XYZ file of N, CA and C in Angstrom:
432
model
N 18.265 6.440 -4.329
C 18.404 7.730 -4.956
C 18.681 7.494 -6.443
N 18.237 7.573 -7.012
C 18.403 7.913 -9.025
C 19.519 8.670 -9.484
N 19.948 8.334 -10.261
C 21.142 9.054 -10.255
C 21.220 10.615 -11.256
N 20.262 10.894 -11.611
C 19.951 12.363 -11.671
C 19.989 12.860 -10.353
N 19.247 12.444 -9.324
C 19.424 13.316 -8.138
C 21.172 13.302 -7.209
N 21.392 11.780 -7.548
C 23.004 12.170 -7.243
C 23.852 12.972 -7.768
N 23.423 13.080 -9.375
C 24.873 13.583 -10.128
C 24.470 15.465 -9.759
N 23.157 15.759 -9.273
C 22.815 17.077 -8.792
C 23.445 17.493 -7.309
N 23.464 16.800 -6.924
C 23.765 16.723 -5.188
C 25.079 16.876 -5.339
N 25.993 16.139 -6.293
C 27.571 16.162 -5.993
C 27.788 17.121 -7.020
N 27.126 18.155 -8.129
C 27.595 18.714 -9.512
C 28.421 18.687 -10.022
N 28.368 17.165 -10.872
C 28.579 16.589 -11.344
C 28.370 15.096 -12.560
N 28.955 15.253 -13.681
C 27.535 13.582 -14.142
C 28.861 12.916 -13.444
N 28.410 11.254 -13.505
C 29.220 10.244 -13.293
C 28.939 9.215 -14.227
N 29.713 8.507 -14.347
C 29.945 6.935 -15.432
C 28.320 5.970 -14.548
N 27.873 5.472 -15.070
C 26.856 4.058 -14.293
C 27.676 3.421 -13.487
N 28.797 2.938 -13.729
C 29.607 1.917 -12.696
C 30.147 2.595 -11.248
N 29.963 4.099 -11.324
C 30.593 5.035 -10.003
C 28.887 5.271 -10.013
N 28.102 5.362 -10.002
C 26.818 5.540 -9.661
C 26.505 4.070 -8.661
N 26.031 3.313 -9.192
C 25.817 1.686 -8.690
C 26.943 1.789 -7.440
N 28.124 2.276 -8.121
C 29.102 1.867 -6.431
C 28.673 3.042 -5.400
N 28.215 4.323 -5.930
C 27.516 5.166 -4.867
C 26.248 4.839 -4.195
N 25.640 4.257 -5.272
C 23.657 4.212 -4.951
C 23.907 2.436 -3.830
N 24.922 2.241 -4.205
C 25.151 0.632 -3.010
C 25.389 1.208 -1.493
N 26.488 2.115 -1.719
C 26.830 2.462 -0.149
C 25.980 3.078 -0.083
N 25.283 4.346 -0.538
C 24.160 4.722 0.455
C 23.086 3.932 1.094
N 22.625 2.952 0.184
C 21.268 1.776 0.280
C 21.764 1.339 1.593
N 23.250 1.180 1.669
C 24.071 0.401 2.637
C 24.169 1.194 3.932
N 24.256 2.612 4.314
C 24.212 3.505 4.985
C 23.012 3.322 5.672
N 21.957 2.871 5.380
C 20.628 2.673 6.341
C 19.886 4.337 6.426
N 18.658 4.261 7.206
C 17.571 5.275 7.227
C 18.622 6.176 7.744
N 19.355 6.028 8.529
C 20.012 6.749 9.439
C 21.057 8.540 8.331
N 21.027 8.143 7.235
C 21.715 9.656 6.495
C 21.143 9.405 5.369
N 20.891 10.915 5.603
C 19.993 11.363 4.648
C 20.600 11.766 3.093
N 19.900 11.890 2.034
C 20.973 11.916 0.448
C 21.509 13.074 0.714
N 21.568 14.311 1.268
C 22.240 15.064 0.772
C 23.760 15.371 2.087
N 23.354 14.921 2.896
C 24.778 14.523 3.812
C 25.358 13.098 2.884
N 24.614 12.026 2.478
C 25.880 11.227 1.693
C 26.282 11.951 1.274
N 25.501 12.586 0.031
C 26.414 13.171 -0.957
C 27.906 13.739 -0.464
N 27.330 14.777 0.361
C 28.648 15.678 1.097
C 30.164 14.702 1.456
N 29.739 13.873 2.212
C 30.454 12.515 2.297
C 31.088 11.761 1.051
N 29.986 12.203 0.498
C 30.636 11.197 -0.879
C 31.639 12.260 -1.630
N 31.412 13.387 -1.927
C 32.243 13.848 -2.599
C 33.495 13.999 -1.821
N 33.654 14.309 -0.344
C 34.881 14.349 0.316
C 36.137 12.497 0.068
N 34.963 11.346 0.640
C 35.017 10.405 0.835
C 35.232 9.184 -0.023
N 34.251 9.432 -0.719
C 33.706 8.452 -1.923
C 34.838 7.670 -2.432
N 35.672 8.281 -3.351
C 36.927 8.042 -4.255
C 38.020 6.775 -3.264
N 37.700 7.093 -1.890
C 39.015 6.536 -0.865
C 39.006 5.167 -1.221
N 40.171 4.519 -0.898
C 40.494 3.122 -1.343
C 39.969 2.510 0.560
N 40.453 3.748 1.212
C 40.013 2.613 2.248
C 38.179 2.783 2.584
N 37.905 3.829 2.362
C 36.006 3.595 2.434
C 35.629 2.471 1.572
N 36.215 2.224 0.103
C 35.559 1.187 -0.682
C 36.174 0.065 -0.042
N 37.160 -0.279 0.348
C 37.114 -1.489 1.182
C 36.472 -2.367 2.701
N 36.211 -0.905 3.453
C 35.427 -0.943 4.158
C 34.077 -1.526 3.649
N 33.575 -0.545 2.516
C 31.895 -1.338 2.413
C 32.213 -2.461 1.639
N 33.330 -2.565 1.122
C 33.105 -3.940 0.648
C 33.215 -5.372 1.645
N 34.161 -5.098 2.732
C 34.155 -5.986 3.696
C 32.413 -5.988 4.410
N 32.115 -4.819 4.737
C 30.481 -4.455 4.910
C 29.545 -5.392 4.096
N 29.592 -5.284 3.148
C 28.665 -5.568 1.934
C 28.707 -7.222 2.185
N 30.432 -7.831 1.982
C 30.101 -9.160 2.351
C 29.507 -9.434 3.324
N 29.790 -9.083 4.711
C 29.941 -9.347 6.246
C 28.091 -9.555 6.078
N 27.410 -8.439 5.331
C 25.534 -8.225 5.494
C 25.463 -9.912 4.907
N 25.951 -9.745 3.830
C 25.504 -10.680 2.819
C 25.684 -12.039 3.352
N 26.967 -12.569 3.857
C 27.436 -13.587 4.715
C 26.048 -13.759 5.900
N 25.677 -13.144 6.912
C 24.678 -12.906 7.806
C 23.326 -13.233 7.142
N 22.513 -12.269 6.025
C 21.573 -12.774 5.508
C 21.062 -14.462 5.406
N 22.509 -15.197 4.648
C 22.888 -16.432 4.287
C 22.285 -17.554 5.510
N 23.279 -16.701 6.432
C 23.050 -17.461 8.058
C 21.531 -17.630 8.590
N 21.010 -16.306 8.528
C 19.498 -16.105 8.781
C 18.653 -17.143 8.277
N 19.277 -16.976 6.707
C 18.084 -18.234 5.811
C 18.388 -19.204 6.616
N 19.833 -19.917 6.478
C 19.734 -20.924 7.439
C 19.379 -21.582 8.333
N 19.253 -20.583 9.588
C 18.812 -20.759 10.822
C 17.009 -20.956 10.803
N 16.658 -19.811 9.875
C 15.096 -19.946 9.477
C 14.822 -21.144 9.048
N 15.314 -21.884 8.065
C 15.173 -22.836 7.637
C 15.133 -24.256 8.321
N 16.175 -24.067 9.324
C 16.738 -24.756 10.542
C 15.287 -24.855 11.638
N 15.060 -23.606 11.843
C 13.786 -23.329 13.158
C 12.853 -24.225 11.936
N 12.273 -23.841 10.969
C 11.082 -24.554 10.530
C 11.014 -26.049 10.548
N 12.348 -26.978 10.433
C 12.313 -28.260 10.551
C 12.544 -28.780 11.833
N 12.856 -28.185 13.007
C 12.290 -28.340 14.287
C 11.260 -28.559 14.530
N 10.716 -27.187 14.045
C 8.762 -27.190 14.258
C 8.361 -28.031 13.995
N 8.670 -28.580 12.457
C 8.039 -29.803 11.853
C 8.472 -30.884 12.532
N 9.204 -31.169 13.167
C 10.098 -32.092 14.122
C 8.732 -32.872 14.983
N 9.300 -31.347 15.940
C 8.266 -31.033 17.025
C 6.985 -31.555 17.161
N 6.287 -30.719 15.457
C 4.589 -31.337 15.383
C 4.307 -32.740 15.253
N 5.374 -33.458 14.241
C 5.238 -34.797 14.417
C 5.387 -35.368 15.237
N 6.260 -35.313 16.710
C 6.654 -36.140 17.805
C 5.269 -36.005 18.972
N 4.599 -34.506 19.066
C 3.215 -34.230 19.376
C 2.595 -34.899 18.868
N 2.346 -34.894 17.785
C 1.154 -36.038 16.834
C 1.160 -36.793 17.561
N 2.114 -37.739 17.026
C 2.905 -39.127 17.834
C 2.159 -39.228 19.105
N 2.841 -38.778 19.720
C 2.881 -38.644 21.194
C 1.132 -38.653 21.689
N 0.233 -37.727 20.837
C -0.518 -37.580 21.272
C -1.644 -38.758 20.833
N -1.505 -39.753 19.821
C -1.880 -40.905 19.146
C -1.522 -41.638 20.500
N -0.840 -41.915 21.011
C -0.221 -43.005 22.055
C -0.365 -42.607 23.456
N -0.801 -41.593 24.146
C -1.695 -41.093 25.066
C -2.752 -42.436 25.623
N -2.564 -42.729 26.614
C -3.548 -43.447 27.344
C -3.526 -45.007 26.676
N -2.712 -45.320 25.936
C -2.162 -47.173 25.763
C -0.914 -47.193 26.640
N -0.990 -48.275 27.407
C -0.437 -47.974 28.374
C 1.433 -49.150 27.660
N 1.309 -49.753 26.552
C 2.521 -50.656 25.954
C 3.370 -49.212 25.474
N 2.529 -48.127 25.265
C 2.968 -46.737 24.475
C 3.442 -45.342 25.262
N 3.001 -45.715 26.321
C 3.125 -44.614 26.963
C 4.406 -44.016 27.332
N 5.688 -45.016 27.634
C 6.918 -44.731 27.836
C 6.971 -43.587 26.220
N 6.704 -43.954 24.939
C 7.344 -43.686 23.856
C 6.460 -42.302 23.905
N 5.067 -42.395 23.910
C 5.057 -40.841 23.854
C 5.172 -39.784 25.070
N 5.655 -40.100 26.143
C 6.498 -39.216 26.920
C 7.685 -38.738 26.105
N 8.572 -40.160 25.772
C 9.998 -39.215 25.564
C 9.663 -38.280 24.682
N 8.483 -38.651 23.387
C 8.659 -37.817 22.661
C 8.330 -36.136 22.462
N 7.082 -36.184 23.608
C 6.900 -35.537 24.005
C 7.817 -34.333 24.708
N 9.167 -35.202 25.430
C 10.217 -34.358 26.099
C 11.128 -33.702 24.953
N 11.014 -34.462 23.676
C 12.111 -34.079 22.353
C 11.364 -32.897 22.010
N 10.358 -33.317 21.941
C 9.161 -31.553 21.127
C 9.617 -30.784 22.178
N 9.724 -31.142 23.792
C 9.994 -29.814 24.811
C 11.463 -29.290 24.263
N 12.459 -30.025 24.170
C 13.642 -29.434 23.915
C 14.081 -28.886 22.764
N 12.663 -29.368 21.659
C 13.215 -28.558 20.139
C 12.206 -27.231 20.127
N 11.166 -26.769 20.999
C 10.580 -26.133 21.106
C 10.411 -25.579 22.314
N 10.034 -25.787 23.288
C 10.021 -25.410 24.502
C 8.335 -25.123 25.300
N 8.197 -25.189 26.129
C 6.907 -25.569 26.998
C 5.587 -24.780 26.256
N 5.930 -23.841 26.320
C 5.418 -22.523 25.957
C 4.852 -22.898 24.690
N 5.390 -23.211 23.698
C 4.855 -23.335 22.210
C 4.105 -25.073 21.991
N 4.577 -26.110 23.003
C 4.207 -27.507 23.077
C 2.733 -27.288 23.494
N 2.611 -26.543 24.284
C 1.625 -26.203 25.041
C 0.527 -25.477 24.033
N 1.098 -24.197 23.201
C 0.276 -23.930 22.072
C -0.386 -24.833 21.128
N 0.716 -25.535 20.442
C 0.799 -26.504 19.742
C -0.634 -27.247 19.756
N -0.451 -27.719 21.298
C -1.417 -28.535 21.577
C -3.085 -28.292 22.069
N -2.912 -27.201 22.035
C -4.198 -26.167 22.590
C -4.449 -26.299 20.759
N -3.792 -25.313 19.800
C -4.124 -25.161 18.282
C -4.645 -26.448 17.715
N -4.329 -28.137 18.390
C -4.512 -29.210 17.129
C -5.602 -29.839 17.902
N -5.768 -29.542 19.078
C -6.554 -30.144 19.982
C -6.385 -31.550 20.545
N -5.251 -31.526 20.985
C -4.583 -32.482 21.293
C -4.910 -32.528 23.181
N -4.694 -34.127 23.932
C -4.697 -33.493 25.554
C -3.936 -33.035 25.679
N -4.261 -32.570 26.845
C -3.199 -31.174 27.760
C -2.991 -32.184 28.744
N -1.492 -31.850 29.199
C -1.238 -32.655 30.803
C -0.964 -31.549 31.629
N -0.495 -31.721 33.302
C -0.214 -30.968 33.937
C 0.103 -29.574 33.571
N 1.975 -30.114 33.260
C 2.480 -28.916 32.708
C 1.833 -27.876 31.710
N 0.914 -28.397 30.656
C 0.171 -27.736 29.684
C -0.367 -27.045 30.799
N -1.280 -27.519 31.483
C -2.382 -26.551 32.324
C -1.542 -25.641 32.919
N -0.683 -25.778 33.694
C 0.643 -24.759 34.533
C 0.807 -23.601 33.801
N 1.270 -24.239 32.403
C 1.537 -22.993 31.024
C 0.384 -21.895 31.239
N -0.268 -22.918 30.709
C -1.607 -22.368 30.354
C -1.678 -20.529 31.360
N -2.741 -21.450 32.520
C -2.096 -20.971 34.021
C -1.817 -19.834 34.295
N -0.545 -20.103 33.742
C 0.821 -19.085 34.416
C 0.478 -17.511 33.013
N 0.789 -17.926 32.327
C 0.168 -17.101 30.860
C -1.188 -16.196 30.753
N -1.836 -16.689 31.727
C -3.290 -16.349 31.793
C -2.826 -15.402 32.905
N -2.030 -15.262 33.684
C -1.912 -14.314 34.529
C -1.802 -13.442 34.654
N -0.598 -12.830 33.369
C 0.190 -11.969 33.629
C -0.274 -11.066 32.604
């Protein structure tokens, strides 16, 4: 909301620094209320020491979470990459039989950093062989 349309809604002007702390909590309020119920809210509400502490604990708590997200995103993508290399691997060493212990396990590490379902993609997308379980996936997916 712009703050012409706020300082209309509450009639009233305001300073920029009580604008920014209004135009935050609403942004912060979500689709869910609409500007002219904030407003109403805001003019009853707004001023309270305990609403501004609330969104400010709010404001961190989003912001803290966002942080985590990147993380975890960041986290899932070097799995994947994990994953694709131990497939590679794995799938280079397929049918030598001095190798074969090594690309099983690795094969079982891609299952546990990824899981059947996507090993199975994986390997359908690079064109890699399929074993049993791939076909089962496969299979089972094709069914339903």
């Amino acid at each position: 909301m712009l703050q012409k349309e706020f300082e209309e809604r509450i009639g009233r002007s305001v300073t920029q620094e009580e604008y920014v702390e209004a135009n935050a909590m609403y942004m912060a309020a979500g689709d869910g209320m609409d500007k002219d119920t904030f407003c109403r809210e805001w003019m009853q509400f707004g001023g309270s020491e305990l609403v501004k502490g609330l969104f400010a604990t709010a404001y961190n708590l989003n912001k803290a979470l966002q942080e985590q997200q990147l993380m975890t995103n960041e986290c899932q993508e070097m799995l994947s990459d994990a994953a694709d290399g131990m497939l590679e691997i794995a799938d280079a060493n397929l049918g030598c039989t001095t190798e074969e212990w090594t690309a099983q396990e690795l094969t079982k590490k891609a299952l546990w950093l990824v899981g059947q379902k996507e090993v199975t993609r994986r390997r359908v997308e690079k064109g890699y062989r399929l074993d049993d379980k791939d076909r089962e996936t496969i299979i089972n997916n094709l069914k339903k």
